[in-house]
Amino acid sequence: MGDLPTPKWRRPRQITVDLRGLHEPWLAWCKAQSLKPSDAVRRAIAKLVSGPVPAQSSLMVLVAERPTIRHEIALTASEQGRVAAMAEADGLSITKWIVALIRARLTGTAQFGQEELEALAQSNLQMLAIGRNLNALAKAANMRGGAGAQEARDIRDLEAEIRSHVAKVSNLMTGNAARWRLHGE
């Protein structure tokens, strides 16, 4: 039997399966797991083709994206109180705190509160100042010549490590504010 043509209404990556007598048990299982049937199928296929379900670190942040999809969640009064307190402690609104929590789980990257961002910014400023001081020391050592030349190279290597560290922290801070689109969507 040859392959049937793909109907125009069907997406190219979509699969249609006749579950026959398994349809109702499948829906019941998905409901018990609090999963949409399509999400459960994707998880099962991911497990079959790549071993364990891909971990959060397998998701990659690609580009900034404006959020456009809204979801409503229902919390108990005690959950709401705890979330509000934690969001306030991090200097975030409840919505931003929940989004940061989701992003941290999806991407495996740090999500910072306002106080943490300010502390990181201060840390970077101090690290850059240390780097400038090291540069001045390297110039002085270089002028001495001889053993001072090796000392100057060591200091410049240390300064390069500081610049690299500052760049990594800056990237984390920038990424913290970005909207994410995940690899594989």
XYZ file of C-alpha atoms in Angstrom:
185
model
C 0.000 0.000 0.000
C 1.409 3.417 -0.937
C 1.520 6.440 1.305
C -1.609 8.536 1.287
C -1.233 12.220 0.428
C -1.001 14.536 3.435
C -4.268 16.473 3.865
C -3.849 20.248 3.535
C -5.271 20.820 7.036
C -2.626 18.654 8.691
C 0.609 20.132 10.014
C 3.758 18.509 8.584
C 4.976 17.251 11.991
C 1.588 15.965 13.114
C 0.900 12.247 13.535
C -2.578 10.725 13.592
C -3.011 7.405 15.404
C -6.158 5.308 15.744
C -6.058 4.136 19.361
C -9.009 1.791 18.865
C -9.943 0.336 22.268
C -7.138 2.245 24.003
C -8.681 5.682 23.513
C -10.671 5.897 26.755
C -7.985 4.289 28.955
C -5.411 6.663 27.380
C -7.526 9.723 28.150
C -8.096 8.484 31.712
C -4.364 7.906 32.209
C -3.518 11.381 30.852
C -6.104 12.973 33.123
C -4.696 11.107 36.140
C -1.215 12.412 35.236
C -2.558 15.967 34.660
C -1.223 15.848 31.111
C -2.714 16.733 27.777
C -2.722 13.645 25.553
C -0.466 15.344 22.988
C 2.071 16.286 25.699
C 2.075 12.707 27.000
C 2.665 11.335 23.492
C 5.569 13.776 22.951
C 7.122 12.671 26.259
C 6.734 9.013 25.385
C 8.270 9.500 21.944
C 11.139 11.557 23.396
C 11.841 8.756 25.867
C 11.784 6.119 23.132
C 14.056 7.954 20.711
C 16.555 9.496 23.109
C 16.473 7.525 26.317
C 15.251 9.589 29.250
C 12.955 12.545 28.683
C 15.225 15.481 27.765
C 16.403 17.325 30.865
C 16.006 21.044 31.334
C 19.603 21.583 30.205
C 18.745 20.241 26.738
C 16.577 23.284 26.076
C 18.399 26.193 24.503
C 17.517 29.829 24.699
C 17.453 31.154 21.154
C 16.024 34.644 20.810
C 14.134 37.261 22.708
C 10.391 37.020 22.241
C 7.459 39.056 23.524
C 5.054 37.006 25.668
C 1.657 36.643 24.024
C 0.081 33.562 25.597
C -1.766 33.843 28.896
C -2.594 31.067 31.347
C -4.729 31.218 34.423
C -3.648 29.264 37.471
C -5.545 28.574 40.659
C -3.673 28.650 43.967
C -4.823 27.900 47.458
C -4.908 30.842 49.839
C -1.772 29.609 51.595
C 0.059 29.108 48.269
C -0.961 32.603 47.176
C 0.359 34.051 50.417
C 3.700 32.261 50.089
C 4.075 33.189 46.419
C 3.277 36.837 47.197
C 5.824 36.883 50.032
C 8.528 35.236 47.931
C 7.863 37.520 44.961
C 8.052 40.578 47.207
C 11.292 39.324 48.777
C 12.783 39.011 45.285
C 11.531 42.466 44.285
C 9.196 41.065 41.640
C 5.484 41.084 40.957
C 3.725 37.749 41.437
C 3.394 37.311 37.668
C 7.079 38.042 37.024
C 8.074 35.738 39.867
C 6.016 32.846 38.432
C 7.403 33.479 34.933
C 10.963 33.500 36.338
C 10.268 30.212 38.118
C 9.010 28.637 34.895
C 11.953 29.979 32.860
C 14.463 28.728 35.389
C 12.944 25.248 35.180
C 12.657 25.250 31.358
C 16.053 26.685 30.552
C 18.141 25.648 33.529
C 19.401 29.238 33.778
C 19.408 31.539 36.764
C 16.569 34.019 37.168
C 17.415 36.918 39.452
C 15.332 39.200 41.629
C 15.927 42.948 41.682
C 18.261 42.837 44.706
C 20.332 40.098 43.099
C 20.587 42.039 39.836
C 21.758 45.112 41.724
C 24.317 43.047 43.664
C 25.616 41.490 40.448
C 25.877 44.904 38.803
C 27.873 46.214 41.794
C 30.066 43.116 41.725
C 30.789 43.641 38.030
C 31.727 47.287 38.635
C 34.134 46.213 41.376
C 35.616 43.465 39.211
C 36.185 45.938 36.379
C 37.941 48.299 38.813
C 40.185 45.422 39.956
C 40.924 44.667 36.293
C 41.968 48.285 35.677
C 44.277 48.173 38.713
C 45.789 44.910 37.463
C 46.382 46.500 34.071
C 48.313 49.335 35.743
C 50.379 46.785 37.701
C 51.089 44.843 34.505
C 52.343 47.993 32.776
C 54.639 48.774 35.726
C 55.981 45.200 35.791
C 56.534 45.268 32.045
C 58.617 48.436 32.366
C 60.938 46.704 34.874
C 61.782 44.060 32.267
C 63.305 40.658 33.049
C 61.252 38.787 35.666
C 58.766 41.648 35.550
C 57.801 40.629 31.980
C 56.579 37.217 33.205
C 54.783 38.914 36.094
C 53.134 41.266 33.586
C 51.937 38.302 31.483
C 50.511 36.592 34.588
C 48.702 39.778 35.612
C 47.310 40.246 32.082
C 46.062 36.624 32.127
C 44.323 37.314 35.422
C 42.829 40.513 33.995
C 41.537 38.550 30.976
C 39.894 36.032 33.327
C 38.205 38.890 35.184
C 36.922 40.390 31.906
C 35.625 36.958 30.888
C 33.868 36.563 34.248
C 32.328 40.050 33.967
C 31.073 39.194 30.458
C 29.484 35.942 31.697
C 27.743 37.715 34.581
C 26.564 40.468 32.226
C 25.156 37.849 29.853
C 23.303 36.173 32.740
C 21.866 39.521 33.780
C 20.813 40.361 30.220
C 19.329 36.892 29.727
C 17.412 37.261 32.965
C 15.393 40.107 31.482
C 14.862 38.547 28.058
C 11.769 36.713 26.863
C 12.566 33.170 25.820
C 11.779 30.966 22.865
C 12.996 27.435 23.434
C 14.776 25.187 20.964
C 12.458 22.628 19.423
C 9.313 24.713 19.251
